[in-house]
């Protein structure tokens, strides 16, 4: 660890000595923690970081995206593999391929869970959130059970026990609580050795004058380096080596907040493997121009995602002859990578990932040592995005799935119009209601009379009845006929192991 004198000299050299202005007031523990933090800072990189941040932020005001829209082109429809437009045989073939790869232990999932979840506004990691399902399951719980089920499906089909390792990228904010939560919940029935958590790096937030901000009198304001920090974190934590040791070839990367996420989705994996892809993205048709999803498109002939915060509104609104959105391939943050592709990125392209700039309200300690929570932007955060590696792919594919079945993100607190705990809960319960009806169940009202089926409940109303199906019973609607055909169900209904046993006996 460096000494105070060393820290002072180094910070003076890069014009950041103001960070030490409260030094005399810190107690011994605070001093030692602060010196430990400063010891980790690479001063040369810091200087570049601050210069880069102010330049990028200044550039942003003068609209650097002017050129972008001229080079944007939509993904040609024929390039997109589609659940909607493919026949059953083709879909079965992709699914079988994916299940086979899972049974061979070649597939892992990787969760991006280092974000701060600012919009949802809870003080703990988003995966620990419960959207109010009858079972009270959290997002992590649901995801873990889907892994268990997909392992079971693959093992059942190919007769050999198999594992889908779960890699979880956390950050300084989320690692400890996530680890604790998993331990307390016995890893939701998964073998702890197959749940691998690792941490992404943090980067300092920069004030508009190029100076770092203090979040406490002895602590720099830092933020995770964006979900594109994944690639650096894979190297820092030797995650690719772990995958190699386990024989993992294919990775399904996803973001934490989509309650409908198909973990290690066999159809998506199978599609990508069959196409010989090294990199792929799942999309849904974008719902409306302002929807906060990135769009997969080409820029200068190269596939990439233009993020919702960076697309020009007039491009987002552009419509084709039939009134459809031209840029409609909405990114749902579900990606496919081969391990080889990730190795190439980590060896050759780490330094080439674009830095995205965001102006944010960063709480800071003012000249008098008081914590200020600003009500307008005062800091620049630099982030990398996970999808910015698409441009380095040799064989990139896009796979379109149905929104009702696969995308309902939890972004905002209740009270917001969309992407809230309520909309997420409704999406899941509506899906399970559809599955139960398709399997032949009839639901009864409180008087015991059959309820007429209502197949398309919408997100702004509750499904006609409460039916929740445990992922341990069905991964994606399969296997329900034997339990539910011609059964009259009295809601609320939770189809778990116990209920399944009873149904089988009746
Ligand atoms: C950059 C990116 O992928 N943007 C996508 C993200 O946007 P959006 O802005 O919603 O992204 P979030 O901030 O929710 O982050 C996405 C995921 O990345 C994780 N995370 C974030 C920051 C970080 O430093 N570390 C980290 O692991 C979060 O925990 C989350 O699981 O999801 C949308 C769909 O829901 C997509 O349409 C957007 O194109």
Short mmCIF file of C-alpha atoms and ligand atoms in Angstrom, two decimals:
data_model
loop_
_atom_site.label_atom_id
_atom_site.label_comp_id
_atom_site.label_asym_id
_atom_site.label_seq_id
_atom_site.Cartn_x
_atom_site.Cartn_y
_atom_site.Cartn_z
CA UNK A 1 0.00 0.00 0.00
CA UNK A 2 1.31 3.49 -0.80
CA UNK A 3 2.00 6.09 1.88
CA UNK A 4 0.19 9.39 2.24
CA UNK A 5 3.24 11.25 0.82
CA UNK A 6 3.29 8.99 -2.25
CA UNK A 7 -0.43 9.40 -2.79
CA UNK A 8 -0.09 13.17 -2.52
CA UNK A 9 2.77 13.33 -5.05
CA UNK A 10 0.98 11.07 -7.52
CA UNK A 11 -2.32 12.94 -7.27
CA UNK A 12 -0.58 16.30 -7.66
CA UNK A 13 1.05 15.06 -10.86
CA UNK A 14 -2.34 14.26 -12.41
CA UNK A 15 -4.09 17.35 -11.08
CA UNK A 16 -6.30 15.50 -8.56
CA UNK A 17 -4.79 16.55 -5.22
CA UNK A 18 -8.16 18.02 -4.13
CA UNK A 19 -9.10 14.42 -3.24
CA UNK A 20 -6.96 14.72 -0.13
CA UNK A 21 -8.52 17.90 1.19
CA UNK A 22 -10.26 16.16 4.09
CA UNK A 23 -7.24 14.02 5.02
CA UNK A 24 -6.54 15.67 8.37
CA UNK A 25 -10.14 15.05 9.43
CA UNK A 26 -10.16 11.29 8.67
CA UNK A 27 -9.74 8.77 11.47
CA UNK A 28 -7.06 6.06 11.24
CA UNK A 29 -9.37 3.46 9.72
CA UNK A 30 -10.70 5.89 7.10
CA UNK A 31 -7.13 6.91 6.24
CA UNK A 32 -6.03 3.35 5.76
CA UNK A 33 -9.09 2.47 3.61
CA UNK A 34 -8.54 5.58 1.47
CA UNK A 35 -4.86 4.80 0.95
CA UNK A 36 -5.81 1.25 -0.02
CA UNK A 37 -8.23 2.65 -2.59
CA UNK A 38 -5.66 5.12 -3.96
CA UNK A 39 -3.03 2.36 -4.19
CA UNK A 40 -5.26 0.55 -6.68
CA UNK A 41 -5.57 3.56 -8.98
CA UNK A 42 -3.36 3.56 -12.06
CA UNK A 43 -2.56 7.28 -12.31
CA UNK A 44 -1.69 7.24 -16.00
CA UNK A 45 -4.96 5.54 -16.85
CA UNK A 46 -6.73 7.95 -14.54
CA UNK A 47 -5.43 10.95 -16.41
CA UNK A 48 -6.56 9.45 -19.74
CA UNK A 49 -9.88 8.52 -18.21
CA UNK A 50 -10.60 12.09 -17.01
CA UNK A 51 -9.45 13.65 -20.25
CA UNK A 52 -11.49 11.13 -22.28
CA UNK A 53 -14.59 11.65 -20.15
CA UNK A 54 -14.63 15.43 -20.44
CA UNK A 55 -13.87 15.30 -24.14
CA UNK A 56 -16.63 12.75 -24.74
CA UNK A 57 -19.10 14.69 -22.62
CA UNK A 58 -18.25 17.95 -24.30
CA UNK A 59 -18.55 16.22 -27.68
CA UNK A 60 -21.93 14.85 -26.69
CA UNK A 61 -23.32 18.35 -26.38
CA UNK A 62 -22.28 19.00 -29.95
CA UNK A 63 -24.12 15.86 -31.11
CA UNK A 64 -21.61 13.25 -32.22
CA UNK A 65 -24.43 11.09 -33.54
CA UNK A 66 -24.96 13.28 -36.56
CA UNK A 67 -22.93 10.87 -38.65
CA UNK A 68 -24.44 7.73 -37.14
CA UNK A 69 -27.87 7.97 -38.71
CA UNK A 70 -26.39 8.35 -42.17
CA UNK A 71 -24.67 5.01 -41.81
CA UNK A 72 -27.50 3.08 -40.13
CA UNK A 73 -29.35 0.35 -41.97
CA UNK A 74 -31.89 -2.13 -40.61
CA UNK A 75 -31.17 -5.84 -40.41
CA UNK A 76 -32.58 -7.44 -43.59
CA UNK A 77 -35.59 -9.60 -42.52
CA UNK A 78 -34.18 -12.65 -44.32
CA UNK A 79 -31.08 -12.43 -42.09
CA UNK A 80 -33.15 -12.90 -38.95
CA UNK A 81 -33.93 -16.37 -37.64
CA UNK A 82 -37.44 -16.19 -36.29
CA UNK A 83 -39.60 -18.22 -33.96
CA UNK A 84 -42.69 -16.70 -35.60
CA UNK A 85 -41.69 -17.44 -39.16
CA UNK A 86 -40.14 -20.90 -38.73
CA UNK A 87 -42.09 -24.15 -39.00
CA UNK A 88 -42.39 -26.63 -36.17
CA UNK A 89 -39.86 -29.07 -37.63
CA UNK A 90 -37.20 -26.39 -37.87
CA UNK A 91 -37.89 -25.17 -34.33
CA UNK A 92 -37.78 -28.74 -33.03
CA UNK A 93 -34.52 -29.30 -34.83
CA UNK A 94 -32.91 -26.24 -33.22
CA UNK A 95 -34.26 -27.19 -29.82
CA UNK A 96 -32.97 -30.76 -30.14
CA UNK A 97 -29.56 -29.44 -31.11
CA UNK A 98 -29.50 -27.14 -28.07
CA UNK A 99 -30.64 -29.91 -25.73
CA UNK A 100 -27.93 -32.16 -27.15
CA UNK A 101 -25.22 -29.54 -26.53
CA UNK A 102 -26.51 -29.06 -22.98
CA UNK A 103 -26.42 -32.82 -22.39
CA UNK A 104 -22.78 -32.79 -23.49
CA UNK A 105 -21.97 -30.17 -20.79
CA UNK A 106 -21.03 -27.67 -23.47
CA UNK A 107 -23.42 -24.88 -22.48
CA UNK A 108 -23.20 -22.35 -19.65
CA UNK A 109 -25.19 -19.28 -18.73
CA UNK A 110 -23.69 -15.96 -17.70
CA UNK A 111 -25.68 -13.39 -15.82
CA UNK A 112 -24.83 -9.70 -15.98
CA UNK A 113 -25.65 -8.57 -12.47
CA UNK A 114 -23.25 -5.76 -11.67
CA UNK A 115 -25.71 -2.92 -12.32
CA UNK A 116 -26.98 -0.65 -9.60
CA UNK A 117 -30.66 -0.92 -10.58
CA UNK A 118 -31.09 2.80 -9.95
CA UNK A 119 -34.43 3.03 -11.72
CA UNK A 120 -36.03 0.27 -9.60
CA UNK A 121 -34.74 2.07 -6.52
CA UNK A 122 -34.12 -0.83 -4.14
CA UNK A 123 -30.95 -0.90 -2.00
CA UNK A 124 -30.14 -4.54 -2.87
CA UNK A 125 -29.33 -6.39 -6.13
CA UNK A 126 -32.24 -6.65 -8.55
CA UNK A 127 -32.05 -10.45 -8.73
CA UNK A 128 -33.12 -10.56 -5.07
CA UNK A 129 -36.36 -8.78 -5.93
CA UNK A 130 -39.68 -10.55 -5.62
CA UNK A 131 -42.36 -9.20 -7.96
CA UNK A 132 -45.18 -10.53 -5.76
CA UNK A 133 -45.89 -13.94 -7.29
CA UNK A 134 -48.04 -16.29 -5.21
CA UNK A 135 -44.90 -18.38 -4.54
CA UNK A 136 -42.97 -15.21 -3.50
CA UNK A 137 -40.03 -16.39 -5.62
CA UNK A 138 -37.33 -13.87 -6.44
CA UNK A 139 -35.79 -13.42 -9.89
CA UNK A 140 -32.71 -15.43 -8.82
CA UNK A 141 -34.91 -18.22 -7.52
CA UNK A 142 -36.83 -18.49 -10.79
CA UNK A 143 -33.62 -18.41 -12.84
CA UNK A 144 -31.98 -21.12 -10.71
CA UNK A 145 -34.99 -23.40 -11.09
CA UNK A 146 -34.99 -22.94 -14.85
CA UNK A 147 -31.37 -24.08 -14.91
CA UNK A 148 -32.26 -27.14 -12.85
CA UNK A 149 -35.11 -27.95 -15.20
CA UNK A 150 -33.20 -27.55 -18.44
CA UNK A 151 -30.46 -29.80 -17.04
CA UNK A 152 -33.12 -32.37 -16.19
CA UNK A 153 -34.69 -32.16 -19.66
CA UNK A 154 -31.32 -32.70 -21.36
CA UNK A 155 -30.39 -35.51 -19.01
CA UNK A 156 -33.78 -37.16 -19.51
CA UNK A 157 -33.44 -37.06 -23.27
CA UNK A 158 -29.84 -38.21 -23.54
CA UNK A 159 -29.58 -40.39 -20.48
CA UNK A 160 -26.59 -38.72 -18.87
CA UNK A 161 -26.41 -36.31 -15.95
CA UNK A 162 -25.31 -32.87 -17.10
CA UNK A 163 -24.48 -29.45 -15.73
CA UNK A 164 -25.17 -25.93 -16.94
CA UNK A 165 -22.71 -23.80 -14.94
CA UNK A 166 -24.02 -20.41 -13.88
CA UNK A 167 -21.51 -17.58 -14.07
CA UNK A 168 -22.63 -14.41 -12.34
CA UNK A 169 -20.86 -11.11 -12.94
CA UNK A 170 -21.30 -8.84 -9.95
CA UNK A 171 -19.74 -5.55 -8.93
CA UNK A 172 -18.55 -3.93 -5.71
CA UNK A 173 -22.21 -3.06 -5.09
CA UNK A 174 -23.66 -6.49 -5.65
CA UNK A 175 -21.08 -9.20 -4.87
CA UNK A 176 -21.45 -9.52 -1.08
CA UNK A 177 -25.25 -9.39 -0.89
CA UNK A 178 -25.58 -11.75 -3.86
CA UNK A 179 -23.20 -14.29 -2.34
CA UNK A 180 -24.97 -14.08 0.98
CA UNK A 181 -28.39 -14.45 -0.61
CA UNK A 182 -27.34 -17.56 -2.52
CA UNK A 183 -25.79 -19.10 0.59
CA UNK A 184 -28.86 -18.39 2.71
CA UNK A 185 -31.06 -19.97 0.05
CA UNK A 186 -28.83 -23.03 -0.37
CA UNK A 187 -28.10 -21.97 -3.93
CA UNK A 188 -31.73 -22.79 -4.73
CA UNK A 189 -30.89 -26.47 -5.01
CA UNK A 190 -27.94 -26.03 -7.38
CA UNK A 191 -24.51 -27.40 -6.58
CA UNK A 192 -22.57 -24.33 -5.26
CA UNK A 193 -19.49 -25.42 -7.20
CA UNK A 194 -21.44 -24.77 -10.40
CA UNK A 195 -22.38 -21.21 -9.44
CA UNK A 196 -19.36 -19.02 -10.12
CA UNK A 197 -19.49 -15.38 -9.04
CA UNK A 198 -16.90 -12.85 -10.08
CA UNK A 199 -16.53 -9.10 -9.94
CA UNK A 200 -16.29 -6.48 -12.67
CA UNK A 201 -14.11 -3.40 -12.30
CA UNK A 202 -15.20 0.01 -11.07
CA UNK A 203 -14.27 3.32 -12.68
CA UNK A 204 -14.35 6.81 -11.15
CA UNK A 205 -17.07 9.29 -12.01
CA UNK A 206 -15.63 12.56 -13.31
CA UNK A 207 -16.91 16.07 -12.62
CA UNK A 208 -17.51 18.38 -15.57
CA UNK A 209 -14.23 20.16 -14.78
CA UNK A 210 -12.26 16.93 -15.22
CA UNK A 211 -11.81 16.45 -11.47
CA UNK A 212 -12.83 13.29 -9.64
CA UNK A 213 -15.65 13.49 -7.12
CA UNK A 214 -15.56 12.31 -3.53
CA UNK A 215 -18.47 10.15 -2.44
CA UNK A 216 -17.29 10.30 1.17
CA UNK A 217 -14.52 12.44 2.65
CA UNK A 218 -12.15 9.49 2.17
CA UNK A 219 -13.66 7.69 -0.81
CA UNK A 220 -13.77 8.40 -4.54
CA UNK A 221 -17.17 8.21 -6.26
CA UNK A 222 -16.96 5.09 -8.41
CA UNK A 223 -19.36 3.14 -10.63
CA UNK A 224 -19.17 -0.25 -12.36
CA UNK A 225 -17.59 -0.02 -15.82
CA UNK A 226 -20.77 -1.01 -17.66
CA UNK A 227 -21.92 -4.49 -18.68
CA UNK A 228 -19.23 -4.46 -21.37
CA UNK A 229 -16.84 -4.63 -18.41
CA UNK A 230 -17.60 -8.34 -18.78
CA UNK A 231 -14.70 -8.92 -21.15
CA UNK A 232 -12.08 -7.41 -18.84
CA UNK A 233 -13.64 -9.22 -15.89
CA UNK A 234 -13.43 -12.57 -17.72
CA UNK A 235 -9.67 -12.03 -17.96
CA UNK A 236 -9.21 -10.61 -14.43
CA UNK A 237 -10.97 -13.62 -12.92
CA UNK A 238 -9.78 -16.37 -15.30
CA UNK A 239 -13.34 -17.24 -16.15
CA UNK A 240 -12.53 -18.53 -19.65
CA UNK A 241 -10.04 -20.93 -18.10
CA UNK A 242 -12.78 -22.19 -15.79
CA UNK A 243 -15.05 -22.72 -18.79
CA UNK A 244 -12.32 -24.55 -20.65
CA UNK A 245 -11.69 -26.81 -17.69
CA UNK A 246 -15.38 -27.71 -17.65
CA UNK A 247 -15.54 -28.19 -21.41
CA UNK A 248 -17.99 -25.30 -21.93
CA UNK A 249 -18.08 -24.16 -25.57
CA UNK A 250 -21.21 -22.01 -25.74
CA UNK A 251 -22.41 -19.26 -23.52
CA UNK A 252 -25.84 -17.69 -23.08
CA UNK A 253 -25.35 -14.21 -21.61
CA UNK A 254 -28.40 -12.41 -20.24
CA UNK A 255 -29.43 -9.50 -18.07
CA UNK A 256 -30.92 -9.99 -14.64
CA UNK A 257 -34.28 -8.30 -14.92
CA UNK A 258 -36.23 -10.20 -17.57
CA UNK A 259 -38.66 -12.42 -15.68
CA UNK A 260 -39.34 -14.50 -18.79
CA UNK A 261 -35.70 -15.28 -19.60
CA UNK A 262 -35.18 -18.78 -21.01
CA UNK A 263 -32.02 -19.88 -19.27
CA UNK A 264 -29.63 -21.63 -21.67
CA UNK A 265 -32.48 -21.49 -24.20
CA UNK A 266 -32.02 -24.71 -26.21
CA UNK A 267 -33.75 -23.26 -29.30
CA UNK A 268 -31.52 -20.18 -29.37
CA UNK A 269 -28.37 -22.20 -28.63
CA UNK A 270 -29.33 -24.79 -31.26
CA UNK A 271 -30.06 -22.08 -33.85
CA UNK A 272 -26.69 -20.41 -33.25
CA UNK A 273 -24.78 -23.70 -33.30
CA UNK A 274 -26.50 -24.87 -36.49
CA UNK A 275 -25.68 -21.55 -38.19
CA UNK A 276 -22.03 -21.86 -37.13
CA UNK A 277 -22.29 -18.51 -35.34
CA UNK A 278 -19.62 -17.19 -32.99
CA UNK A 279 -21.92 -14.45 -31.69
CA UNK A 280 -25.67 -13.92 -31.68
CA UNK A 281 -28.40 -11.68 -30.32
CA UNK A 282 -32.02 -12.35 -29.44
CA UNK A 283 -34.45 -9.65 -30.40
CA UNK A 284 -38.16 -8.90 -30.12
CA UNK A 285 -40.12 -6.59 -32.35
CA UNK A 286 -39.82 -3.14 -30.85
CA UNK A 287 -43.18 -2.04 -29.46
CA UNK A 288 -43.07 1.73 -29.97
CA UNK A 289 -40.41 4.25 -31.09
CA UNK A 290 -39.47 5.46 -27.61
CA UNK A 291 -39.24 2.00 -26.05
CA UNK A 292 -35.98 1.91 -24.03
CA UNK A 293 -34.40 -0.96 -25.93
CA UNK A 294 -31.36 -0.84 -28.19
CA UNK A 295 -31.87 -1.80 -31.85
CA UNK A 296 -29.78 -4.36 -33.68
CA UNK A 297 -28.87 -2.89 -37.04
CA UNK A 298 -25.93 -2.30 -39.34
CA UNK A 299 -23.76 0.76 -39.06
CA UNK A 300 -21.46 1.21 -42.04
CA UNK A 301 -22.22 -2.38 -43.05
CA UNK A 302 -21.24 -3.81 -39.65
CA UNK A 303 -23.73 -5.42 -37.28
CA UNK A 304 -24.12 -3.70 -33.96
CA UNK A 305 -26.61 -2.34 -31.46
CA UNK A 306 -27.51 1.33 -31.40
CA UNK A 307 -28.56 1.97 -27.83
CA UNK A 308 -31.86 3.70 -27.03
CA UNK A 309 -29.99 6.54 -25.39
CA UNK A 310 -27.94 7.15 -28.54
CA UNK A 311 -30.38 6.75 -31.43
CA UNK A 312 -31.74 9.93 -32.99
CA UNK A 313 -35.50 10.18 -32.27
CA UNK A 314 -36.26 10.63 -35.98
CA UNK A 315 -34.47 7.34 -36.75
CA UNK A 316 -36.31 5.56 -33.95
CA UNK A 317 -39.62 6.84 -35.39
CA UNK A 318 -38.87 5.94 -39.01
CA UNK A 319 -41.61 3.75 -40.50
CA UNK A 320 -41.74 1.51 -43.58
CA UNK A 321 -44.48 1.32 -46.24
CA UNK A 322 -46.81 -0.79 -44.10
CA UNK A 323 -46.40 1.47 -41.08
CA UNK A 324 -43.92 -0.85 -39.37
CA UNK A 325 -40.89 0.55 -37.52
CA UNK A 326 -37.83 0.38 -39.74
CA UNK A 327 -35.53 -0.15 -36.75
CA UNK A 328 -37.61 -2.81 -35.06
CA UNK A 329 -35.08 -5.45 -33.98
CA UNK A 330 -35.25 -4.69 -30.24
CA UNK A 331 -32.28 -5.96 -28.25
CA UNK A 332 -33.38 -7.94 -25.17
CA UNK A 333 -29.87 -8.37 -23.82
CA UNK A 334 -29.73 -12.12 -24.48
CA UNK A 335 -26.56 -12.98 -26.30
CA UNK A 336 -24.80 -16.07 -27.57
CA UNK A 337 -21.01 -16.34 -27.64
CA UNK A 338 -18.66 -19.19 -28.30
CA UNK A 339 -15.83 -19.51 -25.82
CA UNK A 340 -13.40 -19.14 -28.73
CA UNK A 341 -14.94 -15.81 -29.66
CA UNK A 342 -14.62 -14.56 -26.08
CA UNK A 343 -11.01 -15.67 -26.06
CA UNK A 344 -10.37 -13.66 -29.25
CA UNK A 345 -12.00 -10.60 -27.69
CA UNK A 346 -9.96 -10.92 -24.51
CA UNK A 347 -6.72 -11.33 -26.43
CA UNK A 348 -7.13 -8.79 -29.21
CA UNK A 349 -9.97 -6.35 -28.71
CA UNK A 350 -10.17 -5.33 -25.05
CA UNK A 351 -8.65 -1.95 -25.76
CA UNK A 352 -10.96 -1.34 -28.71
CA UNK A 353 -14.29 -1.42 -26.95
CA UNK A 354 -16.13 1.84 -27.31
CA UNK A 355 -16.58 4.04 -24.23
CA UNK A 356 -20.11 5.36 -23.85
CA UNK A 357 -20.65 8.49 -21.92
CA UNK A 358 -23.53 9.23 -19.60
CA UNK A 359 -24.16 12.41 -17.68
CA UNK A 360 -25.47 11.42 -14.26
CA UNK A 361 -26.43 12.84 -10.90
CA UNK A 362 -23.54 11.69 -8.74
CA UNK A 363 -23.85 12.27 -4.98
CA UNK A 364 -20.70 14.04 -3.77
CA UNK A 365 -19.06 15.68 -0.76
CA UNK A 366 -18.87 19.46 -1.15
CA UNK A 367 -16.10 21.85 -0.04
CA UNK A 368 -17.48 21.85 3.51
CA UNK A 369 -17.57 18.06 3.75
CA UNK A 370 -21.36 17.80 3.40
CA UNK A 371 -22.94 15.10 1.23
CA UNK A 372 -24.88 16.66 -1.64
CA UNK A 373 -27.46 14.77 -3.70
CA UNK A 374 -27.60 16.89 -6.85
CA UNK A 375 -30.87 17.40 -8.69
CA UNK A 376 -29.20 17.85 -12.06
CA UNK A 377 -26.32 16.04 -13.73
CA UNK A 378 -22.93 16.87 -12.28
CA UNK A 379 -20.79 13.91 -13.25
CA UNK A 380 -19.65 11.91 -16.23
CA UNK A 381 -19.76 8.12 -16.11
CA UNK A 382 -17.94 6.11 -18.74
CA UNK A 383 -19.36 2.69 -19.54
CA UNK A 384 -18.71 -0.14 -21.94
CA UNK A 385 -21.62 -2.09 -23.43
CA UNK A 386 -21.76 -5.86 -23.70
CA UNK A 387 -22.96 -5.80 -27.30
CA UNK A 388 -20.07 -3.70 -28.59
CA UNK A 389 -18.17 -6.86 -29.48
CA UNK A 390 -20.66 -7.81 -32.22
CA UNK A 391 -18.57 -5.89 -34.74
CA UNK A 392 -15.66 -8.31 -34.20
CA UNK A 393 -17.75 -11.38 -34.98
CA UNK A 394 -16.96 -13.47 -38.05
CA UNK A 395 -20.43 -15.00 -38.11
CA UNK A 396 -23.10 -12.96 -36.37
CA UNK A 397 -26.74 -14.06 -36.20
CA UNK A 398 -29.98 -12.52 -35.01
CA UNK A 399 -32.84 -14.55 -33.54
CA UNK A 400 -36.30 -13.06 -33.16
CA UNK A 401 -38.56 -14.37 -30.40
CA UNK A 402 -42.07 -13.58 -29.22
CA UNK A 403 -42.30 -10.78 -26.69
CA UNK A 404 -45.21 -12.34 -24.76
CA UNK A 405 -43.18 -15.47 -24.23
CA UNK A 406 -39.71 -14.11 -23.63
CA UNK A 407 -39.45 -10.46 -22.69
CA UNK A 408 -40.86 -8.59 -19.74
CA UNK A 409 -38.12 -6.61 -18.02
CA UNK A 410 -38.22 -5.19 -14.53
CA UNK A 411 -36.72 -1.70 -14.79
CA UNK A 412 -38.94 0.70 -12.84
CA UNK A 413 -40.71 0.85 -9.50
CA UNK A 414 -44.48 0.47 -9.43
CA UNK A 415 -46.17 3.69 -10.42
CA UNK A 416 -44.28 3.92 -13.71
CA UNK A 417 -46.38 2.95 -16.73
CA UNK A 418 -44.20 0.06 -17.91
CA UNK A 419 -41.55 -2.50 -16.97
CA UNK A 420 -42.55 -2.58 -13.30
CA UNK A 421 -43.00 -5.37 -10.73
CA UNK A 422 -46.69 -5.42 -11.64
CA UNK A 423 -46.15 -5.78 -15.40
CA UNK A 424 -43.47 -8.46 -14.83
CA UNK A 425 -45.77 -10.45 -12.53
CA UNK A 426 -48.66 -10.16 -14.99
CA UNK A 427 -46.51 -11.33 -17.89
CA UNK A 428 -45.40 -14.44 -16.05
CA UNK A 429 -48.84 -15.32 -14.71
CA UNK A 430 -50.42 -14.70 -18.13
CA UNK A 431 -47.87 -17.04 -19.72
CA UNK A 432 -48.58 -19.76 -17.17
CA UNK A 433 -52.31 -19.30 -17.65
CA UNK A 434 -51.83 -19.79 -21.43
CA UNK A 435 -49.73 -22.89 -20.84
CA UNK A 436 -52.34 -24.38 -18.51
CA UNK A 437 -55.17 -23.75 -20.99
CA UNK A 438 -53.10 -25.21 -23.83
CA UNK A 439 -52.54 -28.31 -21.70
CA UNK A 440 -56.28 -28.77 -21.37
CA UNK A 441 -57.09 -27.25 -17.96
CA UNK A 442 -60.34 -25.46 -17.17
CA UNK A 443 -60.37 -22.79 -14.48
CA UNK A 444 -63.32 -22.36 -12.16
CA UNK A 445 -64.66 -19.19 -10.60
CA UNK A 446 -65.43 -18.82 -6.90
CA UNK A 447 -68.84 -20.44 -7.39
CA UNK A 448 -67.21 -23.44 -9.08
CA UNK A 449 -68.40 -22.43 -12.55
CA UNK A 450 -66.01 -22.73 -15.53
CA UNK A 451 -64.40 -19.44 -16.49
CA UNK A 452 -64.42 -18.75 -20.22
CA UNK A 453 -60.80 -18.78 -21.48
CA UNK A 454 -59.32 -15.40 -22.30
CA UNK A 455 -56.24 -15.92 -24.37
CA UNK A 456 -54.68 -12.52 -24.74
CA UNK A 457 -54.66 -10.78 -21.41
CA UNK A 458 -52.77 -7.52 -21.69
CA UNK A 459 -50.04 -6.10 -19.50
CA UNK A 460 -52.30 -3.40 -18.11
CA UNK A 461 -54.69 -5.88 -16.55
CA UNK A 462 -54.30 -8.98 -14.38
CA UNK A 463 -54.71 -12.35 -16.10
CA UNK A 464 -58.24 -13.76 -15.66
CA UNK A 465 -57.05 -16.06 -12.93
CA UNK A 466 -53.99 -16.75 -10.79
CA UNK A 467 -51.95 -19.71 -11.99
CA UNK A 468 -48.24 -20.03 -11.31
CA UNK A 469 -46.24 -22.98 -12.59
CA UNK A 470 -42.94 -23.82 -10.95
CA UNK A 471 -40.02 -23.95 -13.40
CA UNK A 472 -39.22 -27.31 -11.80
CA UNK A 473 -42.48 -28.64 -13.28
CA UNK A 474 -42.22 -27.00 -16.70
CA UNK A 475 -39.41 -25.05 -18.34
CA UNK A 476 -41.38 -23.65 -21.24
CA UNK A 477 -44.86 -25.13 -21.15
CA UNK A 478 -43.77 -28.71 -21.88
CA UNK A 479 -44.97 -31.76 -19.97
CA UNK A 480 -48.17 -30.20 -18.63
CA UNK A 481 -50.77 -32.29 -20.47
CA UNK A 482 -50.25 -35.33 -18.27
CA UNK A 483 -51.01 -33.15 -15.25
CA UNK A 484 -53.66 -30.76 -16.48
CA UNK A 485 -55.64 -32.34 -19.34
CA UNK A 486 -59.37 -32.16 -18.52
CA UNK A 487 -58.65 -30.97 -15.01
CA UNK A 488 -60.89 -28.37 -13.36
CA UNK A 489 -58.71 -25.99 -11.38
CA UNK A 490 -59.74 -23.71 -8.58
CA UNK A 491 -57.52 -20.65 -8.39
CA UNK A 492 -55.27 -19.39 -6.96
CA UNK A 493 -53.24 -22.32 -8.20
CA UNK A 494 -49.53 -22.97 -7.73
CA UNK A 495 -48.36 -25.94 -9.70
CA UNK A 496 -45.33 -27.16 -7.77
CA UNK A 497 -44.07 -30.64 -6.82
CA UNK A 498 -46.76 -31.18 -4.21
CA UNK A 499 -49.62 -30.06 -6.46
CA UNK A 500 -48.22 -32.14 -9.33
CA UNK A 501 -48.20 -35.28 -7.19
CA UNK A 502 -51.81 -34.72 -6.17
CA UNK A 503 -52.87 -34.18 -9.78
CA UNK A 504 -51.17 -37.38 -10.86
CA UNK A 505 -53.04 -39.34 -8.19
CA UNK A 506 -56.45 -37.90 -9.17
C1 LIG B 1 -25.90 -1.80 -22.60
C2 LIG B 1 -27.03 -2.76 -22.68
O1 LIG B 1 -26.85 -3.96 -22.57
N1 LIG B 1 -28.24 -2.21 -22.93
C3 LIG B 1 -29.40 -3.06 -23.00
C4 LIG B 1 -30.09 -3.07 -21.64
O2 LIG B 1 -30.45 -1.73 -21.35
P1 LIG B 1 -30.72 -1.14 -19.87
O3 LIG B 1 -30.38 0.29 -19.89
O4 LIG B 1 -32.07 -1.51 -19.44
O5 LIG B 1 -29.59 -1.91 -19.08
P2 LIG B 1 -29.42 -2.13 -17.53
O6 LIG B 1 -28.86 -0.93 -16.95
O7 LIG B 1 -30.65 -2.73 -16.97
O8 LIG B 1 -28.28 -3.25 -17.59
C5 LIG B 1 -28.47 -4.46 -18.27
C6 LIG B 1 -27.80 -5.56 -17.48
O9 LIG B 1 -26.42 -5.28 -17.34
C7 LIG B 1 -26.05 -5.36 -15.98
N2 LIG B 1 -24.95 -4.41 -15.73
C8 LIG B 1 -25.11 -3.09 -15.98
C9 LIG B 1 -24.09 -2.20 -15.74
C10 LIG B 1 -22.88 -2.70 -15.24
O10 LIG B 1 -21.90 -1.97 -15.00
N3 LIG B 1 -22.77 -4.02 -14.99
C11 LIG B 1 -23.76 -4.90 -15.23
O11 LIG B 1 -23.63 -6.12 -15.02
C12 LIG B 1 -27.30 -5.06 -15.18
O12 LIG B 1 -27.19 -5.62 -13.89
C13 LIG B 1 -28.37 -5.70 -16.05
O13 LIG B 1 -28.52 -7.07 -15.76
O14 LIG B 1 -31.22 -3.94 -21.65
C14 LIG B 1 -32.22 -3.60 -22.64
C15 LIG B 1 -33.29 -4.68 -22.61
O15 LIG B 1 -33.81 -4.82 -21.33
C16 LIG B 1 -31.59 -3.52 -24.03
O16 LIG B 1 -32.54 -3.11 -24.98
C17 LIG B 1 -30.41 -2.55 -24.02
O17 LIG B 1 -29.84 -2.47 -25.32
#
